[in-house]
mmCIF file of C-alpha atoms in Angstrom:
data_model
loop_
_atom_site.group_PDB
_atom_site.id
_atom_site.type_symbol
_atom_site.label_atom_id
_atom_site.label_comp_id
_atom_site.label_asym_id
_atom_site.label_seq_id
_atom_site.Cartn_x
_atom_site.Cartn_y
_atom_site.Cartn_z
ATOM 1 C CA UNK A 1 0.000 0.000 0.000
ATOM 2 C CA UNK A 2 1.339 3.175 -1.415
ATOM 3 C CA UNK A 3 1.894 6.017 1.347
ATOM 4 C CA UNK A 4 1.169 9.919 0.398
ATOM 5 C CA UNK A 5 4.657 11.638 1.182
ATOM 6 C CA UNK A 6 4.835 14.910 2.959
ATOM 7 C CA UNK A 7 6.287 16.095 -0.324
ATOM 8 C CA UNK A 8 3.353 15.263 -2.160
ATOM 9 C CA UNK A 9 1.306 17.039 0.237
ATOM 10 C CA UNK A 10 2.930 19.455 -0.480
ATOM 11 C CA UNK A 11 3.353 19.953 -4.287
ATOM 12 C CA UNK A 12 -0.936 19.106 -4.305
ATOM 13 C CA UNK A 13 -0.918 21.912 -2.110
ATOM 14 C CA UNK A 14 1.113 24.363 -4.727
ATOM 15 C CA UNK A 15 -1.099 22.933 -7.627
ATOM 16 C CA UNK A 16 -4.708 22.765 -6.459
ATOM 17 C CA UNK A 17 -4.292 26.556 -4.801
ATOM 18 C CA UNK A 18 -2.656 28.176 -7.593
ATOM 19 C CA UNK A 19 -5.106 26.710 -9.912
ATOM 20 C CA UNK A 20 -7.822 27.668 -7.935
ATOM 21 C CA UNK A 21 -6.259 31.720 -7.261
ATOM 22 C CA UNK A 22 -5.966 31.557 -11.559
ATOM 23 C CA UNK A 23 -9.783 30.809 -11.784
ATOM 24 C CA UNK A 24 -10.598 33.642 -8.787
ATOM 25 C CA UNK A 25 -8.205 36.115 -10.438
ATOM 26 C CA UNK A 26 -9.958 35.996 -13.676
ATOM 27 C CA UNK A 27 -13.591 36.184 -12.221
ATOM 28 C CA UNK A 28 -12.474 39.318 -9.881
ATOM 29 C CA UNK A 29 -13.482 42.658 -10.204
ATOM 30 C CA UNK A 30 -12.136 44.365 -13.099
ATOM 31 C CA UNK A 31 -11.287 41.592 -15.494
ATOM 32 C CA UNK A 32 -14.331 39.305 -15.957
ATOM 33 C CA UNK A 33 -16.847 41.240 -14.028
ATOM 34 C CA UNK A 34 -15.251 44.215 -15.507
ATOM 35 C CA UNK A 35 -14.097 47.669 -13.103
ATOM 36 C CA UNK A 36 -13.618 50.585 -15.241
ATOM 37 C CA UNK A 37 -10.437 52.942 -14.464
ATOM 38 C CA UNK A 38 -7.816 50.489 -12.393
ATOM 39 C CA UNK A 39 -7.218 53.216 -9.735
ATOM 40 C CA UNK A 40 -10.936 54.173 -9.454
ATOM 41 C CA UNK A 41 -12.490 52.894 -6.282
ATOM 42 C CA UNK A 42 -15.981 54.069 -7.362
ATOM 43 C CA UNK A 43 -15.725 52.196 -10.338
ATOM 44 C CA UNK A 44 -14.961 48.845 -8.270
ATOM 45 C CA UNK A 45 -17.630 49.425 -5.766
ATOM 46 C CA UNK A 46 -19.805 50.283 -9.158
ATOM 47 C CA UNK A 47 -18.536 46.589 -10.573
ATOM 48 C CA UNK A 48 -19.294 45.215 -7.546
ATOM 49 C CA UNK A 49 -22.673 46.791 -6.917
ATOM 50 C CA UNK A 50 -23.272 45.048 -10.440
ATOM 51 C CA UNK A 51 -22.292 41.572 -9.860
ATOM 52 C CA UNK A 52 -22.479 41.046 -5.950
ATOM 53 C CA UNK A 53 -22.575 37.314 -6.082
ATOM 54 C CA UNK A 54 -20.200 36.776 -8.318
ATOM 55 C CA UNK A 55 -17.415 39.280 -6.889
ATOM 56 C CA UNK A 56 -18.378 37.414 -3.101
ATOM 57 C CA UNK A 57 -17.807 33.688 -4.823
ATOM 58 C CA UNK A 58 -14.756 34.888 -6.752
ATOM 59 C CA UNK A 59 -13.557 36.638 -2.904
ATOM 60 C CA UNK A 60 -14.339 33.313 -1.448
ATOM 61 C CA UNK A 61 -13.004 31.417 -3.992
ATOM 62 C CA UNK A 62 -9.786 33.406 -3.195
ATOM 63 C CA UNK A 63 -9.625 32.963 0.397
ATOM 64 C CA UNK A 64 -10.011 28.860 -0.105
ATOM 65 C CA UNK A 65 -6.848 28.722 -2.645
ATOM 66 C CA UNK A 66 -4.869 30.718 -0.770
ATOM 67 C CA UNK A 67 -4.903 29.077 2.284
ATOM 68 C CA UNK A 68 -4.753 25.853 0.166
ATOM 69 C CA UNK A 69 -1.381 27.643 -1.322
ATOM 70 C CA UNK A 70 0.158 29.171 1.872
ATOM 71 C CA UNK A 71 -0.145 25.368 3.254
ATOM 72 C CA UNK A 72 2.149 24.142 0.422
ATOM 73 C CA UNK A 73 4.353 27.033 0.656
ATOM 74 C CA UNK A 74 4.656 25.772 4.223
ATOM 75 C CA UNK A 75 5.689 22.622 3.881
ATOM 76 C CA UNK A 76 8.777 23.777 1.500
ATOM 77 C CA UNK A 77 9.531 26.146 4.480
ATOM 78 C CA UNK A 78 9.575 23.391 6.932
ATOM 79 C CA UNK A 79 11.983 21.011 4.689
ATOM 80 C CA UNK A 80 14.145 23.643 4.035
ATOM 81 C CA UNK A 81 15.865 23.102 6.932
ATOM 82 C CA UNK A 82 19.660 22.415 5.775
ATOM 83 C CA UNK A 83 22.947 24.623 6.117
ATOM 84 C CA UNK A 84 23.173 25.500 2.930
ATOM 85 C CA UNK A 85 24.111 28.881 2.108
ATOM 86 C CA UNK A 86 21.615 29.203 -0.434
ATOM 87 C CA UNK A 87 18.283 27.856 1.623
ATOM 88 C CA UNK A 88 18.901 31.226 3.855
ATOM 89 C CA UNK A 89 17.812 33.187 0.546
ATOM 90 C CA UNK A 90 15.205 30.399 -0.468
ATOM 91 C CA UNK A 91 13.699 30.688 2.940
ATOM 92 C CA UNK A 92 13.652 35.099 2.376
ATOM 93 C CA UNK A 93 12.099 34.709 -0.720
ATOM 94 C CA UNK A 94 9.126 32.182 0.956
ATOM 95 C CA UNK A 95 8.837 34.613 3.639
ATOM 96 C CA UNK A 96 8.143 37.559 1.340
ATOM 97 C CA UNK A 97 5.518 35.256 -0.852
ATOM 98 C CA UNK A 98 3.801 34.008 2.482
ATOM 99 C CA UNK A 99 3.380 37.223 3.750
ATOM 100 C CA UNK A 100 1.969 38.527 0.715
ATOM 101 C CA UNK A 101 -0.437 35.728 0.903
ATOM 102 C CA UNK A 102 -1.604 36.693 4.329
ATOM 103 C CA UNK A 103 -2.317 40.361 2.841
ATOM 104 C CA UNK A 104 -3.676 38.968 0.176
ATOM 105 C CA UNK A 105 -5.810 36.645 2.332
ATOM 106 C CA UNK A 106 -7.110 40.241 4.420
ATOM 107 C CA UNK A 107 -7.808 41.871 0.930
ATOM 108 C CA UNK A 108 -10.400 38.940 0.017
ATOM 109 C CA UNK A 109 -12.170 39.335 3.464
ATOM 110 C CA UNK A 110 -12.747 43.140 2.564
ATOM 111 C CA UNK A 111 -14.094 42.444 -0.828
ATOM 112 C CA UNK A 112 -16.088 39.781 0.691
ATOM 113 C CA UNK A 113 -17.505 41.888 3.056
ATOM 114 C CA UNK A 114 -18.140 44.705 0.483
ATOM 115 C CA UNK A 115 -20.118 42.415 -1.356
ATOM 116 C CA UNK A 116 -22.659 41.676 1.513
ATOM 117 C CA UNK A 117 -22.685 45.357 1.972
ATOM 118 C CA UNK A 118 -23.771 46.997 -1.065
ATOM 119 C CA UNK A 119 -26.222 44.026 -1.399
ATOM 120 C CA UNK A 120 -27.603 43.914 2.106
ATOM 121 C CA UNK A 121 -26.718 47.193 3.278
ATOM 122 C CA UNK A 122 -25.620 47.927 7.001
ATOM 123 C CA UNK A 123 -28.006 48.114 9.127
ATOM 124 C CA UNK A 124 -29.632 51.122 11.344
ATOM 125 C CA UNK A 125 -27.343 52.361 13.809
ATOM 126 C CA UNK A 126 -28.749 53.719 17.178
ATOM 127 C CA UNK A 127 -28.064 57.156 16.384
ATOM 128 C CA UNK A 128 -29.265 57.752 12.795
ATOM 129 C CA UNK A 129 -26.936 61.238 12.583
ATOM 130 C CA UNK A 130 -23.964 58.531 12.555
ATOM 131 C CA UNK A 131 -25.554 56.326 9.347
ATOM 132 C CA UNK A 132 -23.191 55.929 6.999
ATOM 133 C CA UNK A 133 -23.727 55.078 3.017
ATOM 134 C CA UNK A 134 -23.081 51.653 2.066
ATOM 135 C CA UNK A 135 -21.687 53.228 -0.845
ATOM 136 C CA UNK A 136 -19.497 55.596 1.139
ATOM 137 C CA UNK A 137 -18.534 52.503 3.243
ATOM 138 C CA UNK A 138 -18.169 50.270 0.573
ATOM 139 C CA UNK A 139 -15.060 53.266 -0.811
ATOM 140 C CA UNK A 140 -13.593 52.655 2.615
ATOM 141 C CA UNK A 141 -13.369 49.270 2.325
ATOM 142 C CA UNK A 142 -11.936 49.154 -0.939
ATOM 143 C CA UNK A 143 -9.512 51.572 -0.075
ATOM 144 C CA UNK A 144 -8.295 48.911 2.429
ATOM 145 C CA UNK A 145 -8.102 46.549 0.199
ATOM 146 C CA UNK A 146 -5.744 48.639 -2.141
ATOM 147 C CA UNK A 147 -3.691 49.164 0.643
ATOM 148 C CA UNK A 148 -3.236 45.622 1.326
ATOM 149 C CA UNK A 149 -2.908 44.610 -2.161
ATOM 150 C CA UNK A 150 -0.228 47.272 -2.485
ATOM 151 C CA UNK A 151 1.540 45.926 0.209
ATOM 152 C CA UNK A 152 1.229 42.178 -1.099
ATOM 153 C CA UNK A 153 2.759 43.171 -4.218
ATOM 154 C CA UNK A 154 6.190 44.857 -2.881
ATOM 155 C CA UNK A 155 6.368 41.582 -0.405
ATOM 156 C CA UNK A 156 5.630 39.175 -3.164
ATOM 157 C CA UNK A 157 7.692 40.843 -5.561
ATOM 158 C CA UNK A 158 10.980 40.958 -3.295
ATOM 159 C CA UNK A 159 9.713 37.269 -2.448
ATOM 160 C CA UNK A 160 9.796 36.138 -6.056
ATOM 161 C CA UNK A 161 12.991 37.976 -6.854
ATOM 162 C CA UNK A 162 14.784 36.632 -4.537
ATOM 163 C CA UNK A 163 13.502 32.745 -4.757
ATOM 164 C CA UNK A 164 13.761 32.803 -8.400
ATOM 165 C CA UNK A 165 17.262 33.738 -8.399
ATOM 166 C CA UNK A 166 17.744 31.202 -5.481
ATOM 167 C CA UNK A 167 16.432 27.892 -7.246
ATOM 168 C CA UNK A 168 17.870 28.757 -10.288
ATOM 169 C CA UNK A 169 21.471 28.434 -8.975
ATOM 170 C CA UNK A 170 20.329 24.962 -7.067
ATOM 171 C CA UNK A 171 18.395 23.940 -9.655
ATOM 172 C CA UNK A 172 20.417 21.601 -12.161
ATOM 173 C CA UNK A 173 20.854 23.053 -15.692
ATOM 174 C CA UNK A 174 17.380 22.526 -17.833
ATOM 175 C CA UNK A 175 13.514 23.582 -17.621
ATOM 176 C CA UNK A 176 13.331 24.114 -13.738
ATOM 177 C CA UNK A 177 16.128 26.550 -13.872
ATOM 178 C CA UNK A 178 15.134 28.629 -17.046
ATOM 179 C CA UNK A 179 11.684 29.004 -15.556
ATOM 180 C CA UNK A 180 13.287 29.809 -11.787
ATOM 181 C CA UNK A 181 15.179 32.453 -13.980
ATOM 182 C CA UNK A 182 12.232 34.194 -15.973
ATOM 183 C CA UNK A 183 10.424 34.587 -12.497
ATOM 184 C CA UNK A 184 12.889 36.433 -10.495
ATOM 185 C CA UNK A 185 13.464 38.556 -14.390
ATOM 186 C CA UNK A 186 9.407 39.275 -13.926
ATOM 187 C CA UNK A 187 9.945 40.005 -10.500
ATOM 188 C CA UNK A 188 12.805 42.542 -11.379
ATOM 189 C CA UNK A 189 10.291 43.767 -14.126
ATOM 190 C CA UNK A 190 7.158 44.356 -12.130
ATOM 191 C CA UNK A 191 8.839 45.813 -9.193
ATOM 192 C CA UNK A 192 10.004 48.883 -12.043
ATOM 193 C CA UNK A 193 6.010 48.493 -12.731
ATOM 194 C CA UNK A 194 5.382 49.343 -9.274
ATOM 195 C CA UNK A 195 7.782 51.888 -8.733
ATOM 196 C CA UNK A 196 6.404 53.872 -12.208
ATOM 197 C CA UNK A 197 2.684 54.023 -11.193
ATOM 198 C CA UNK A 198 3.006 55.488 -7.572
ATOM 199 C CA UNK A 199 4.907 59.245 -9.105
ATOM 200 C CA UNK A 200 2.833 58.322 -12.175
ATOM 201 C CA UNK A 201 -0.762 57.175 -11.448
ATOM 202 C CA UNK A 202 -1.913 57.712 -15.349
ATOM 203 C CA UNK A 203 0.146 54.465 -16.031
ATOM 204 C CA UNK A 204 -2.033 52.487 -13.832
ATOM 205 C CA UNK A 205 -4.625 51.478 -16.737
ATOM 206 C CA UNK A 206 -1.566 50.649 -18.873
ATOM 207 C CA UNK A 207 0.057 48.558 -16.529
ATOM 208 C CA UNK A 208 -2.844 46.922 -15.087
ATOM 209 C CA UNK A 209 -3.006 43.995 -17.878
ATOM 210 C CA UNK A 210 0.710 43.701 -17.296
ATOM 211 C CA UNK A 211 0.685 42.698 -13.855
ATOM 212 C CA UNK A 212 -1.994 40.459 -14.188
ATOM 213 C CA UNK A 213 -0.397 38.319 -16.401
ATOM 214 C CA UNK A 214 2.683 38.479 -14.720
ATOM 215 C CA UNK A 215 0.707 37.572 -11.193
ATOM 216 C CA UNK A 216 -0.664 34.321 -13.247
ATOM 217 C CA UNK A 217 3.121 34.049 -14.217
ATOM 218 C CA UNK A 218 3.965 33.328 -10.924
ATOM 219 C CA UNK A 219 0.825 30.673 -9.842
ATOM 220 C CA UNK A 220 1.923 28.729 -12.603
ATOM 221 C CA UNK A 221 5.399 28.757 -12.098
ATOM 222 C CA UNK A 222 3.603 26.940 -8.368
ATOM 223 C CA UNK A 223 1.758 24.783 -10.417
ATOM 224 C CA UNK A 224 4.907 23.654 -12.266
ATOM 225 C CA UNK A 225 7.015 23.191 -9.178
ATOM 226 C CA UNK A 226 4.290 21.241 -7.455
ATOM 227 C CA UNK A 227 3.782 18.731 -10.498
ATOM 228 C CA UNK A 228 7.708 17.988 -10.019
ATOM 229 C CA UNK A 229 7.256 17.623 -6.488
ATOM 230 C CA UNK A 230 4.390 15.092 -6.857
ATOM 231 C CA UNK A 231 6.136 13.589 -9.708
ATOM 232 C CA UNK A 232 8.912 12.744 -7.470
ATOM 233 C CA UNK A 233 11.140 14.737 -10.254
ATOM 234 C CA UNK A 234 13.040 16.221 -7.619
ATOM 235 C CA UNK A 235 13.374 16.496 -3.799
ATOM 236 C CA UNK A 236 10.985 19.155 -1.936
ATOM 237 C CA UNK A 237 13.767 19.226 0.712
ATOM 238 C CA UNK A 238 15.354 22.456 -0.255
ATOM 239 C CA UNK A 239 19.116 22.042 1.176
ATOM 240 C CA UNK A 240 19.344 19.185 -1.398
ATOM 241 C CA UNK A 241 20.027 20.203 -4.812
ATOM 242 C CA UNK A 242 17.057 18.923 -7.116
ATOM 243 C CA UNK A 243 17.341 15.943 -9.569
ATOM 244 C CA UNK A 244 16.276 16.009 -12.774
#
């Protein structure tokens, strides 16, 4: 009788909640559902207003696959436990994608909650001179949830930069370490992104497309790793360098 490795945990982990995050991404606010101007929080409030059940699945959806995801990314933090010079970056690099994660994880609770809000409303406070607008608290919310996706991107990004580079110089010479390569490149690429639209907010609409592809970039560069890791093709233990 066959025996489910840690491993493969592990790598099913990395697959089933980066697939899942793909299918959220592409049903949230502003690409499926549709948003307007990317730095416009009326116009997400607006999409949302429009499609409350949808943008509350897609937010719920989002919240299962990244837990799903943050448990695989924990089990490659717990085997990288060698004394290898290299594992001290790898384990950086997890740290900065975990923690976006988390943010990431906050941001779907607020867009959750938005959803219930401009569908349900409020409710009647005690004092009706303190009511406040679903609509006005709905911007408020959203505004939050900028913040933490902001956030999440600069963590992620300096997570990704560093890992990439990491793995590719454990990573035997082949597929593993050309694609370990092109994500810490993306990383380097969408931090400049970043950097551009803060002085220059007009770029924002440009850029938008951009970074979602290059976010997908990254969930299947997860999906990838945790096919090899399932596939036995190499090690999950991180100190060891990977066979291929």
């Amino acid at each position: 009788m066959s025996m489910i490795t840690v491993a493969r945990v592990g790598g099913l982990a990395l697959i089933i909640g980066s697939a899942l995050y793909i299918v959220s991404t592409l049903i949230t606010t502003g690409i499926v559902i549709g948003g307007g101007d990317a730095s416009d929080l009326y116009a997400h409030v607006d999409a949302i207003a429009d499609a409350p059940l949808l943008a509350g699945f897609a937010a719920l959806l989002g919240t299962v696959s990244l837990m799903i995801l943050l448990w695989g990314l924990i089990v490659m933090w717990q085997t990288a436990q060698s004394e290898c010079a290299l594992d001290t970056f790898v384990k950086f690099g997890l740290a900065g994608v975990m923690l976006a994660v988390i943010l990431l994880l906050i941001a779907e609770g607020f867009t959750y909650v938005t959803s219930q809000m401009v569908e349900h409303g409020i409710g009647t406070p005690a004092n009706p001179d303190q009511m406040m607008s679903p609509t006005a608290a709905a911007i408020h919310m959203q505004s939050v949830v900028g913040a933490a996706r902001l956030m999440a991107s600069v963590s992620g990004l300096l997570g990704y930069l560093v890992l990439g580079f990491a793995l590719a110089r454990k990573f035997r010479p082949g597929a593993y370490r050309v694609l370990a390569r092109i994500v810490g490149i993306a990383a380097i690429v969408s931090l400049i992104g970043l950097v551009l639209t803060e002085p220059f907010h007009e770029l924002i609409d440009t850029l938008a497309p951009i970074f979602t592809v290059l976010s997908i970039l990254y969930l299947v560069w997860w999906i990838i790793i945790g096919a090899g890791v399932y596939q036995e093709r190499f090690g999950l233990r991180i100190g060891v360098t990977p066979e291929h």
